[in-house]
Each structure stands twice: as C-alpha cells, then as structure tokens.
CSV table of C-alpha atoms in Angstrom, one decimal:
chain,number,residue,atom,x,y,z
C,1,MET,CA,0.1,0.3,-0.3
C,2,GLU,CA,2.8,2.4,1.0
C,3,ALA,CA,4.3,2.2,-3.2
C,4,PHE,CA,0.0,3.3,-3.8
C,5,LEU,CA,-0.1,5.9,-1.6
C,6,ILE,CA,3.7,7.2,-1.9
C,7,SER,CA,3.5,7.2,-6.1
C,8,THR,CA,0.0,8.7,-5.6
C,9,GLY,CA,1.0,11.8,-4.0
C,10,LEU,CA,4.5,12.0,-5.1
C,11,VAL,CA,3.1,12.4,-9.2
C,12,SER,CA,-0.3,14.1,-8.1
C,13,LEU,CA,1.9,17.4,-6.4
C,14,ALA,CA,4.3,17.1,-9.4
C,15,GLU,CA,1.7,17.3,-11.8
C,16,ILE,CA,0.0,20.2,-10.6
C,17,GLY,CA,1.1,23.5,-12.8
C,18,ASP,CA,3.2,20.5,-15.4
C,19,LYS,CA,2.0,20.5,-19.3
C,20,THR,CA,0.1,17.9,-19.1
C,21,MET,CA,-1.8,19.8,-17.1
C,22,LEU,CA,-2.3,22.8,-18.8
C,23,LEU,CA,-3.0,20.5,-22.3
C,24,ALA,CA,-6.2,19.5,-20.4
C,25,ILE,CA,-6.7,23.2,-19.7
C,26,MET,CA,-6.3,24.1,-23.3
C,27,LEU,CA,-8.3,20.5,-24.1
C,28,ALA,CA,-11.6,21.9,-22.2
C,29,ALA,CA,-11.2,25.5,-23.1
C,30,ALA,CA,-11.6,24.4,-26.7
C,31,TRP,CA,-13.8,22.0,-26.9
C,32,ARG,CA,-15.5,21.5,-24.5
C,33,ARG,CA,-15.7,18.0,-23.9
C,34,PRO,CA,-14.8,16.5,-21.1
C,35,LEU,CA,-15.5,12.7,-20.8
C,36,PRO,CA,-13.9,12.1,-23.7
C,37,ILE,CA,-11.3,14.5,-22.8
C,38,LEU,CA,-11.0,12.0,-19.1
C,39,LEU,CA,-10.8,9.2,-20.9
C,40,GLY,CA,-8.0,9.9,-23.4
C,41,ILE,CA,-5.8,10.9,-20.0
C,42,LEU,CA,-6.6,8.3,-18.0
C,43,ALA,CA,-5.5,5.6,-21.6
C,44,ALA,CA,-2.6,7.7,-22.0
C,45,THR,CA,-1.3,7.6,-18.6
C,46,LEU,CA,-2.1,4.0,-18.2
C,47,ALA,CA,0.1,3.4,-21.3
C,48,ASN,CA,2.4,5.6,-20.6
C,49,HIS,CA,2.9,4.9,-17.1
C,50,ALA,CA,3.0,1.1,-16.9
C,51,PHE,CA,5.8,1.8,-19.6
C,52,ALA,CA,7.5,3.6,-17.5
C,53,ALA,CA,7.2,1.6,-14.3
C,54,LEU,CA,8.3,-2.0,-16.6
C,55,ALA,CA,11.5,0.0,-17.7
C,56,GLY,CA,12.4,0.6,-13.9
C,57,ALA,CA,11.6,-2.6,-12.6
C,58,VAL,CA,14.0,-3.7,-15.4
C,59,LEU,CA,16.5,-1.1,-14.6
C,60,ALA,CA,16.2,-2.2,-10.8
C,61,ARG,CA,17.4,-6.0,-11.6
C,62,PHE,CA,20.3,-5.1,-13.2
C,63,MET,CA,21.5,-2.8,-10.4
C,64,ASP,CA,21.8,-3.8,-6.9
C,65,GLY,CA,20.5,-2.2,-4.1
C,66,GLU,CA,22.9,0.2,-3.0
C,67,TRP,CA,23.4,1.7,-6.5
C,68,ILE,CA,19.1,1.7,-6.9
C,69,ARG,CA,19.0,3.6,-3.6
C,70,TRP,CA,21.5,6.1,-4.6
C,71,GLY,CA,20.0,6.2,-7.7
C,72,VAL,CA,16.9,6.5,-6.8
C,73,GLY,CA,17.5,9.1,-4.0
C,74,LEU,CA,19.1,11.4,-6.1
C,75,ALA,CA,16.5,11.0,-8.9
C,76,PHE,CA,14.3,12.8,-6.3
C,77,LEU,CA,17.0,15.0,-5.6
C,78,GLY,CA,16.6,16.4,-8.9
C,79,PHE,CA,13.3,16.2,-9.3
C,80,ALA,CA,12.7,18.9,-6.4
C,81,ALA,CA,14.9,21.3,-8.2
C,82,TRP,CA,12.7,20.3,-11.8
C,83,ALA,CA,9.7,20.9,-10.0
C,84,LEU,CA,10.0,24.6,-9.6
C,85,ILE,CA,10.8,25.4,-13.2
C,86,PRO,CA,7.4,26.1,-14.4
C,87,ASP,CA,6.2,24.2,-17.7
C,88,ARG,CA,4.6,26.2,-20.6
C,89,PHE,CA,2.4,25.1,-23.1
C,90,ASP,CA,1.9,27.0,-25.8
C,91,GLU,CA,1.4,25.7,-29.0
C,92,THR,CA,-2.9,25.3,-30.0
C,93,PRO,CA,-4.4,22.4,-30.9
C,94,ASP,CA,-5.5,21.8,-34.4
C,95,LYS,CA,-9.1,21.9,-35.8
C,96,THR,CA,-9.7,17.9,-35.1
C,97,GLU,CA,-13.3,16.9,-35.4
C,98,LYS,CA,-15.0,17.3,-31.9
C,99,THR,CA,-17.1,13.8,-32.0
C,100,PHE,CA,-16.0,11.6,-28.9
C,101,ALA,CA,-13.9,9.6,-30.6
C,102,GLY,CA,-11.7,12.9,-32.4
C,103,VAL,CA,-11.2,13.9,-29.2
C,104,PHE,CA,-10.6,10.7,-27.1
C,105,TRP,CA,-7.6,10.0,-29.8
C,106,THR,CA,-6.3,13.1,-29.9
C,107,THR,CA,-6.2,13.9,-26.3
C,108,ALA,CA,-5.1,10.4,-25.6
C,109,ALA,CA,-2.4,10.4,-28.6
C,110,ALA,CA,-0.8,13.7,-27.2
C,111,PHE,CA,-1.1,13.0,-23.5
C,112,PHE,CA,0.9,10.1,-24.4
C,113,LEU,CA,3.9,12.3,-26.1
C,114,ILE,CA,4.1,15.1,-24.4
C,115,GLU,CA,4.1,12.6,-21.0
C,116,MET,CA,7.6,11.3,-22.8
C,117,GLY,CA,10.1,12.0,-20.2
C,118,ASP,CA,8.1,14.1,-18.1
C,119,LYS,CA,8.8,14.4,-14.4
C,120,THR,CA,5.9,12.5,-13.6
C,121,GLN,CA,6.7,9.4,-16.2
C,122,VAL,CA,10.3,9.2,-14.8
C,123,ALA,CA,8.9,9.2,-11.2
C,124,THR,CA,6.9,6.8,-11.9
C,125,ALA,CA,10.0,4.5,-13.6
C,126,MET,CA,11.7,5.1,-10.2
C,127,LEU,CA,9.1,3.9,-7.8
C,128,ALA,CA,9.0,1.1,-9.8
C,129,ALA,CA,12.5,0.7,-8.9
C,130,ARG,CA,11.8,1.8,-6.0
C,131,PHE,CA,9.2,-0.5,-4.7
C,132,GLN,CA,9.2,-3.1,-7.6
C,133,ASP,CA,5.5,-3.5,-7.5
C,134,LEU,CA,4.2,-2.4,-10.8
C,135,VAL,CA,1.0,-2.2,-10.0
C,136,LEU,CA,0.4,-0.7,-7.3
C,137,VAL,CA,2.7,2.5,-9.1
C,138,VAL,CA,1.4,2.6,-11.3
C,139,ALA,CA,-2.3,2.9,-10.5
C,140,GLY,CA,-1.0,5.3,-7.5
C,141,SER,CA,0.6,7.6,-10.2
C,142,THR,CA,-2.1,7.1,-12.8
C,143,LEU,CA,-4.8,8.2,-9.7
C,144,GLY,CA,-2.2,11.2,-9.5
C,145,MET,CA,-3.0,12.6,-12.9
C,146,MET,CA,-6.1,11.7,-12.3
C,147,LEU,CA,-6.4,13.5,-9.6
C,148,VAL,CA,-5.1,16.5,-11.0
C,149,ASN,CA,-5.9,16.6,-14.3
C,150,GLY,CA,-9.6,15.6,-13.6
C,151,PRO,CA,-10.6,19.7,-11.7
C,152,ALA,CA,-8.9,20.3,-14.9
C,153,VAL,CA,-10.6,19.5,-17.3
C,154,LEU,CA,-13.6,20.2,-15.3
C,155,LEU,CA,-12.9,23.3,-14.2
C,156,GLY,CA,-11.0,24.8,-17.0
C,157,GLU,CA,-9.5,27.7,-17.3
C,158,THR,CA,-10.9,29.1,-14.3
C,159,ALA,CA,-8.5,26.6,-12.6
C,160,ALA,CA,-5.4,27.8,-14.1
C,161,ARG,CA,-6.2,31.3,-13.1
C,162,ARG,CA,-6.8,30.6,-9.4
C,163,LEU,CA,-4.6,28.2,-8.4
C,164,PRO,CA,-1.4,29.4,-6.8
C,165,LEU,CA,1.0,27.0,-8.6
C,166,LYS,CA,4.0,29.0,-7.3
C,167,TRP,CA,3.4,27.4,-3.8
C,168,ILE,CA,1.9,24.5,-5.7
C,169,ARG,CA,4.9,23.4,-7.1
C,170,LEU,CA,7.6,24.7,-4.4
C,171,ALA,CA,5.4,21.8,-2.1
C,172,ALA,CA,5.6,19.4,-4.6
C,173,ALA,CA,9.7,20.4,-4.8
C,174,ALA,CA,9.6,19.6,-0.8
C,175,GLY,CA,7.6,16.6,-1.0
C,176,PHE,CA,10.2,15.1,-4.0
C,177,ALA,CA,13.0,16.3,-1.9
C,178,ALA,CA,12.2,15.0,0.8
C,179,THR,CA,11.4,11.5,-0.8
C,180,GLY,CA,15.0,11.7,-2.0
C,181,VAL,CA,16.3,12.5,1.3
C,182,TRP,CA,14.1,9.5,3.3
C,183,VAL,CA,15.4,7.3,0.3
C,184,LEU,CA,18.8,7.6,0.6
C,185,VAL,CA,19.0,7.9,4.9
C,186,ALA,CA,16.6,5.3,5.0
C,187,GLY,CA,18.1,2.9,3.3
C-alpha cells in the first residue's frame, strides 16, 4: 500500500502546473467535451506509466540495492529542482473533429507523447525501481495524474487562474526532496 500512496501523492504534486495539466485545461477550454478528454488522459497515462514502471523495474533488476538506493534518492532530489521550473504550453490544438472518438484519440495521443520524459513519467519509473510493485505504482501514479487533471478538465481555464502554482511547485519540490533524502538515509 505504501507504493500506491507515495506514487499517488508525489505524482499529484508534480502534476500541478505541469505541461500536461496545461494541455488538459487548453483542451477543455477549446472542445468543452470533458468525458472523452478525461478518458483520453486516463488511457494515455495508464499506457505511459505502465511503460515507465516496467522500465524502472527492469533497471532495478540489473542494479544492486545500493546503486538503486543512490540512483532513486538522487533522482528524487533532481525532481525537486525540476519541479521548481514552470512548464509552458503555447501551442493550440488543431481543428480535429469534435466527435467523441476524435476528442478521445487526439487527447490520448497528445498526452502520451507530451508525457514522454516528463518528471511524472520518470518519477513513476524510479518509484517502480524502488518498490518493485508495478501494479501499485502504476495505479498510484495514474490516480495522481487523474486527481489533478480531472479537476483541470472540469474547471477549465478557471483553475489555471486561481491556483497558486508557485506555492504548489514549492510543495512538489519539497515532497520530491523529502522522498530523495528518505531513500538515501533510510536505505
């Protein structure tokens, strides 16, 4: 259960203000079709984070415990610094047909691609390496993404204007730093 809770919490904090959250807001404002957007985000996140967790678990098998501990701990300290850097998303969506399927597939493809190499994907890989529980890590990281992106879609542009993203980024950085120090010290 620890893998699930930590994955949910860290990914939730890291996702606030992230480029995928901005994409969710932009798509919701442009298309006003929350259900296919939410389902597209869910499908993309499950696929992307399952891939990341599998990669993290495979990496963990080739490294011994001490290397994993240092790698994961230092990675989370790096995520803490990375979380302080605001993401920007300046592109506008194309004129894709606004059918349920069109909105779903456009959202799923955009989220899958934009999440590649993102801090939440890398965090999912590191969490899988640390906990060696793919199902709980993917479930937690996916829930964390949906806890942030769901309201972003439902609230649209209003959420972006009202959230104190600077303070939330600081909280995310603190969470990543605390996890990194905990991994390094608790060994």
